[in-house]
Amino acid sequence: MSDDEVTIRAANEIPWRDTEIVFGTRGDAAGCWCQFYKITNAQWREGDKAQRASELCEQVRNAAVTPGLVAYVGDEPVGWVAVEPRPHYPTALRGRVISTGSRERVGDESVWAIVCFVVRVGYRRRGLALHLLRAAVEHAWANGARMIEGYPVEVAENQRMSSAGLYHGTVSLFSAAGFTIDSRPIAGRALMTLHS
């Protein structure tokens, strides 16, 4: 998909309904709303998708910097990428990918993380994730990032993964945006970085 077909906008600059359309009502995205890495395991078990949607809505409305970007094809909202300073994802920080793979200080707000992609059915395999990733990188640099991390899957080791299982992005996707592999902390996953 060419650059002139895709527009990327900050989630706090668009109608909330457009973000709801991207996340949809079925599947993993509709159950998570990019909250899995932001809340405790107990909060995850006790909550539901309506509560998580409400939490993301509040984050979009109240954050000084938006927690994500939305892709449009024409006027149709079709994709999402979550990008924020890494400390905003406390559960991810405790996970093995970051805790064993990153050399950066845990609370460093200048390290940003790209943790999630959502692309609606019917718009997948058209290059939207790369558009979202490049926009997320620009967004992070514009808001003070010194370094950006991603935590993609190694598709060669996970050939049977569903589209939903690729929400972290793929190594080839991050490589296409200039990221390099820093470490492979667990089987099937890489920690990739981009420096300013």
mmCIF file of C-alpha atoms in Angstrom:
data_model
loop_
_atom_site.group_PDB
_atom_site.id
_atom_site.type_symbol
_atom_site.label_atom_id
_atom_site.label_comp_id
_atom_site.label_asym_id
_atom_site.label_seq_id
_atom_site.Cartn_x
_atom_site.Cartn_y
_atom_site.Cartn_z
ATOM 1 C CA MET A 1 0.000 0.000 0.000
ATOM 2 C CA SER A 2 1.477 3.355 -1.001
ATOM 3 C CA ASP A 3 2.116 6.307 1.310
ATOM 4 C CA ASP A 4 -0.601 8.389 -0.342
ATOM 5 C CA GLU A 5 -3.235 5.729 0.446
ATOM 6 C CA VAL A 6 -2.525 5.626 4.187
ATOM 7 C CA THR A 7 -2.882 8.344 6.810
ATOM 8 C CA ILE A 8 -1.690 7.880 10.392
ATOM 9 C CA ARG A 9 -3.174 10.004 13.177
ATOM 10 C CA ALA A 10 -2.663 10.248 16.931
ATOM 11 C CA ALA A 11 -5.478 8.529 18.816
ATOM 12 C CA ASN A 12 -6.129 11.653 20.896
ATOM 13 C CA GLU A 13 -6.790 13.691 17.737
ATOM 14 C CA ILE A 14 -9.539 11.504 16.274
ATOM 15 C CA PRO A 15 -13.054 10.492 17.339
ATOM 16 C CA TRP A 16 -12.930 7.660 19.918
ATOM 17 C CA ARG A 17 -15.358 5.725 17.728
ATOM 18 C CA ASP A 18 -12.581 5.280 15.129
ATOM 19 C CA THR A 19 -10.377 3.534 17.693
ATOM 20 C CA GLU A 20 -13.338 1.341 18.676
ATOM 21 C CA ILE A 21 -13.778 0.336 15.041
ATOM 22 C CA VAL A 22 -10.143 -0.767 14.805
ATOM 23 C CA PHE A 23 -10.301 -2.893 17.965
ATOM 24 C CA GLY A 24 -13.668 -4.318 16.974
ATOM 25 C CA THR A 25 -15.967 -6.537 19.001
ATOM 26 C CA ARG A 26 -14.420 -9.984 18.440
ATOM 27 C CA GLY A 27 -10.992 -11.520 18.760
ATOM 28 C CA ASP A 28 -7.944 -10.803 20.870
ATOM 29 C CA ALA A 29 -7.764 -7.064 20.213
ATOM 30 C CA ALA A 30 -11.374 -6.584 21.358
ATOM 31 C CA GLY A 31 -10.533 -8.330 24.622
ATOM 32 C CA CYS A 32 -7.242 -6.594 25.341
ATOM 33 C CA TRP A 33 -7.462 -2.965 24.243
ATOM 34 C CA CYS A 34 -3.676 -2.714 24.736
ATOM 35 C CA GLN A 35 -4.014 -3.055 28.500
ATOM 36 C CA PHE A 36 -2.261 -6.395 29.045
ATOM 37 C CA TYR A 37 1.154 -4.781 29.592
ATOM 38 C CA LYS A 38 -0.249 -1.915 31.665
ATOM 39 C CA ILE A 39 -2.091 -3.727 34.443
ATOM 40 C CA THR A 40 -1.291 -6.457 36.951
ATOM 41 C CA ASN A 41 -2.197 -10.089 36.361
ATOM 42 C CA ALA A 42 -4.870 -9.826 39.062
ATOM 43 C CA GLN A 43 -6.406 -6.764 37.390
ATOM 44 C CA TRP A 44 -6.360 -8.620 34.068
ATOM 45 C CA ARG A 45 -8.185 -11.630 35.529
ATOM 46 C CA GLU A 46 -10.754 -9.469 37.337
ATOM 47 C CA GLY A 47 -11.461 -7.093 34.459
ATOM 48 C CA ASP A 48 -13.375 -7.504 31.235
ATOM 49 C CA LYS A 49 -13.169 -6.092 27.730
ATOM 50 C CA ALA A 50 -15.592 -3.231 28.444
ATOM 51 C CA GLN A 51 -13.463 -2.125 31.385
ATOM 52 C CA ARG A 52 -10.262 -2.367 29.307
ATOM 53 C CA ALA A 53 -11.840 -0.343 26.492
ATOM 54 C CA SER A 54 -12.811 2.299 29.039
ATOM 55 C CA GLU A 55 -9.255 2.344 30.423
ATOM 56 C CA LEU A 56 -7.746 2.888 26.972
ATOM 57 C CA CYS A 57 -10.301 5.611 26.265
ATOM 58 C CA GLU A 58 -9.263 7.404 29.465
ATOM 59 C CA GLN A 59 -5.580 7.023 28.580
ATOM 60 C CA VAL A 60 -6.195 8.488 25.127
ATOM 61 C CA ARG A 61 -8.156 11.404 26.540
ATOM 62 C CA ASN A 62 -5.939 12.202 29.524
ATOM 63 C CA ALA A 63 -2.359 11.376 28.550
ATOM 64 C CA ALA A 64 -0.007 14.228 27.782
ATOM 65 C CA VAL A 65 1.171 12.149 24.810
ATOM 66 C CA THR A 66 -1.164 9.706 23.079
ATOM 67 C CA PRO A 67 -0.618 5.991 23.824
ATOM 68 C CA GLY A 68 -1.139 5.000 20.211
ATOM 69 C CA LEU A 69 -1.676 5.876 16.588
ATOM 70 C CA VAL A 70 -4.472 4.912 14.192
ATOM 71 C CA ALA A 71 -4.087 4.169 10.479
ATOM 72 C CA TYR A 72 -6.684 5.157 7.915
ATOM 73 C CA VAL A 73 -7.220 4.044 4.355
ATOM 74 C CA GLY A 74 -9.287 6.875 2.978
ATOM 75 C CA ASP A 75 -11.757 7.665 5.767
ATOM 76 C CA GLU A 76 -11.767 4.107 7.119
ATOM 77 C CA PRO A 77 -9.895 3.440 10.407
ATOM 78 C CA VAL A 78 -7.998 0.192 9.832
ATOM 79 C CA GLY A 79 -5.034 -0.172 12.209
ATOM 80 C CA TRP A 80 -3.455 0.687 15.541
ATOM 81 C CA VAL A 81 0.043 0.746 17.015
ATOM 82 C CA ALA A 82 0.796 1.152 20.725
ATOM 83 C CA VAL A 83 3.863 3.316 21.398
ATOM 84 C CA GLU A 84 4.811 4.969 24.682
ATOM 85 C CA PRO A 85 7.736 5.393 27.049
ATOM 86 C CA ARG A 86 8.662 1.905 28.206
ATOM 87 C CA PRO A 87 7.874 2.536 31.920
ATOM 88 C CA HIS A 88 4.187 2.844 30.926
ATOM 89 C CA TYR A 89 4.200 -0.951 30.409
ATOM 90 C CA PRO A 90 5.030 -2.331 33.892
ATOM 91 C CA THR A 91 3.965 -5.902 33.117
ATOM 92 C CA ALA A 92 6.172 -5.975 30.019
ATOM 93 C CA LEU A 93 9.090 -4.691 32.087
ATOM 94 C CA ARG A 94 8.740 -7.669 34.413
ATOM 95 C CA GLY A 95 8.509 -10.134 31.509
ATOM 96 C CA ARG A 96 11.524 -12.134 30.392
ATOM 97 C CA VAL A 97 11.869 -10.455 26.998
ATOM 98 C CA ILE A 98 12.760 -7.115 28.569
ATOM 99 C CA SER A 99 14.108 -8.191 31.958
ATOM 100 C CA THR A 100 16.680 -10.541 30.419
ATOM 101 C CA GLY A 101 17.064 -8.953 26.979
ATOM 102 C CA SER A 102 17.423 -5.210 27.538
ATOM 103 C CA ARG A 103 20.460 -3.393 28.905
ATOM 104 C CA GLU A 104 18.506 -0.189 29.544
ATOM 105 C CA ARG A 105 17.545 1.095 32.997
ATOM 106 C CA VAL A 106 13.977 -0.012 33.836
ATOM 107 C CA GLY A 107 12.564 3.436 34.652
ATOM 108 C CA ASP A 108 14.214 5.347 31.794
ATOM 109 C CA GLU A 109 11.465 7.458 30.179
ATOM 110 C CA SER A 110 13.693 8.145 27.156
ATOM 111 C CA VAL A 111 13.402 4.483 26.125
ATOM 112 C CA TRP A 112 10.152 4.035 24.222
ATOM 113 C CA ALA A 113 8.470 0.737 23.375
ATOM 114 C CA ILE A 114 6.315 -0.414 20.484
ATOM 115 C CA VAL A 115 4.354 -3.302 21.945
ATOM 116 C CA CYS A 116 1.262 -3.950 19.849
ATOM 117 C CA PHE A 117 -0.170 -3.789 16.345
ATOM 118 C CA VAL A 118 -3.807 -4.275 15.376
ATOM 119 C CA VAL A 119 -4.825 -4.425 11.724
ATOM 120 C CA ARG A 120 -8.449 -5.120 10.862
ATOM 121 C CA VAL A 121 -9.438 -8.193 8.903
ATOM 122 C CA GLY A 122 -9.608 -7.282 5.224
ATOM 123 C CA TYR A 123 -6.645 -4.905 5.494
ATOM 124 C CA ARG A 124 -3.934 -7.362 6.521
ATOM 125 C CA ARG A 125 -0.964 -8.322 4.317
ATOM 126 C CA ARG A 126 -1.057 -4.934 2.610
ATOM 127 C CA GLY A 127 1.864 -3.240 4.373
ATOM 128 C CA LEU A 128 -0.143 -1.319 6.974
ATOM 129 C CA ALA A 129 1.989 -2.535 9.871
ATOM 130 C CA LEU A 130 5.081 -0.968 8.286
ATOM 131 C CA HIS A 131 3.235 2.341 7.863
ATOM 132 C CA LEU A 132 2.189 2.166 11.515
ATOM 133 C CA LEU A 133 5.698 1.257 12.678
ATOM 134 C CA ARG A 134 7.346 4.105 10.789
ATOM 135 C CA ALA A 135 4.786 6.564 12.159
ATOM 136 C CA ALA A 136 5.338 5.214 15.692
ATOM 137 C CA VAL A 137 9.076 5.818 15.313
ATOM 138 C CA GLU A 138 8.488 9.404 14.181
ATOM 139 C CA HIS A 139 6.047 9.921 17.043
ATOM 140 C CA ALA A 140 8.545 8.612 19.606
ATOM 141 C CA TRP A 141 11.386 10.802 18.295
ATOM 142 C CA ALA A 142 9.116 13.865 18.266
ATOM 143 C CA ASN A 143 8.234 13.249 21.915
ATOM 144 C CA GLY A 144 11.718 12.857 23.345
ATOM 145 C CA ALA A 145 12.709 9.246 22.765
ATOM 146 C CA ARG A 146 16.430 8.530 22.882
ATOM 147 C CA MET A 147 15.937 4.929 21.885
ATOM 148 C CA ILE A 148 13.026 2.722 20.774
ATOM 149 C CA GLU A 149 12.577 -0.963 21.522
ATOM 150 C CA GLY A 150 10.371 -3.540 19.835
ATOM 151 C CA TYR A 151 9.751 -7.148 20.852
ATOM 152 C CA PRO A 152 8.808 -8.967 17.652
ATOM 153 C CA VAL A 153 8.322 -12.638 16.919
ATOM 154 C CA GLU A 154 10.640 -14.733 14.792
ATOM 155 C CA VAL A 155 8.195 -16.010 12.201
ATOM 156 C CA ALA A 156 10.516 -18.778 10.995
ATOM 157 C CA GLU A 157 10.304 -20.335 14.464
ATOM 158 C CA ASN A 158 6.553 -19.808 14.740
ATOM 159 C CA GLN A 159 5.216 -20.742 11.320
ATOM 160 C CA ARG A 160 1.826 -21.793 12.680
ATOM 161 C CA MET A 161 1.081 -18.501 14.409
ATOM 162 C CA SER A 162 -2.277 -16.899 13.798
ATOM 163 C CA SER A 163 -2.568 -13.262 12.776
ATOM 164 C CA ALA A 164 -3.521 -12.499 16.375
ATOM 165 C CA GLY A 165 -0.257 -14.114 17.541
ATOM 166 C CA LEU A 166 1.706 -11.594 15.503
ATOM 167 C CA TYR A 167 0.503 -8.572 17.464
ATOM 168 C CA HIS A 168 4.106 -7.849 18.562
ATOM 169 C CA GLY A 169 5.123 -7.481 14.908
ATOM 170 C CA THR A 170 7.763 -9.575 13.173
ATOM 171 C CA VAL A 171 11.534 -9.341 13.025
ATOM 172 C CA SER A 172 11.353 -8.660 9.283
ATOM 173 C CA LEU A 173 8.908 -5.797 9.883
ATOM 174 C CA PHE A 174 11.165 -4.120 12.452
ATOM 175 C CA SER A 175 14.239 -4.733 10.265
ATOM 176 C CA ALA A 176 12.504 -2.965 7.373
ATOM 177 C CA ALA A 177 12.126 0.104 9.620
ATOM 178 C CA GLY A 178 15.834 0.121 10.526
ATOM 179 C CA PHE A 179 15.760 -1.719 13.867
ATOM 180 C CA THR A 180 18.541 -4.152 14.721
ATOM 181 C CA ILE A 181 18.437 -7.233 16.910
ATOM 182 C CA ASP A 182 19.929 -6.555 20.340
ATOM 183 C CA SER A 183 19.159 -9.938 21.858
ATOM 184 C CA ARG A 184 17.060 -13.062 21.568
ATOM 185 C CA PRO A 185 16.034 -13.463 25.214
ATOM 186 C CA ILE A 186 13.526 -16.269 24.681
ATOM 187 C CA ALA A 187 12.801 -18.737 21.904
ATOM 188 C CA GLY A 188 10.890 -17.191 19.052
ATOM 189 C CA ARG A 189 11.257 -13.568 20.204
ATOM 190 C CA ALA A 190 13.791 -10.825 19.626
ATOM 191 C CA LEU A 191 14.463 -7.536 21.361
ATOM 192 C CA MET A 192 15.175 -4.987 18.633
ATOM 193 C CA THR A 193 16.345 -1.406 19.000
ATOM 194 C CA LEU A 194 16.565 1.832 17.079
ATOM 195 C CA HIS A 195 18.734 4.690 18.317
ATOM 196 C CA SER A 196 18.283 8.391 17.569
#
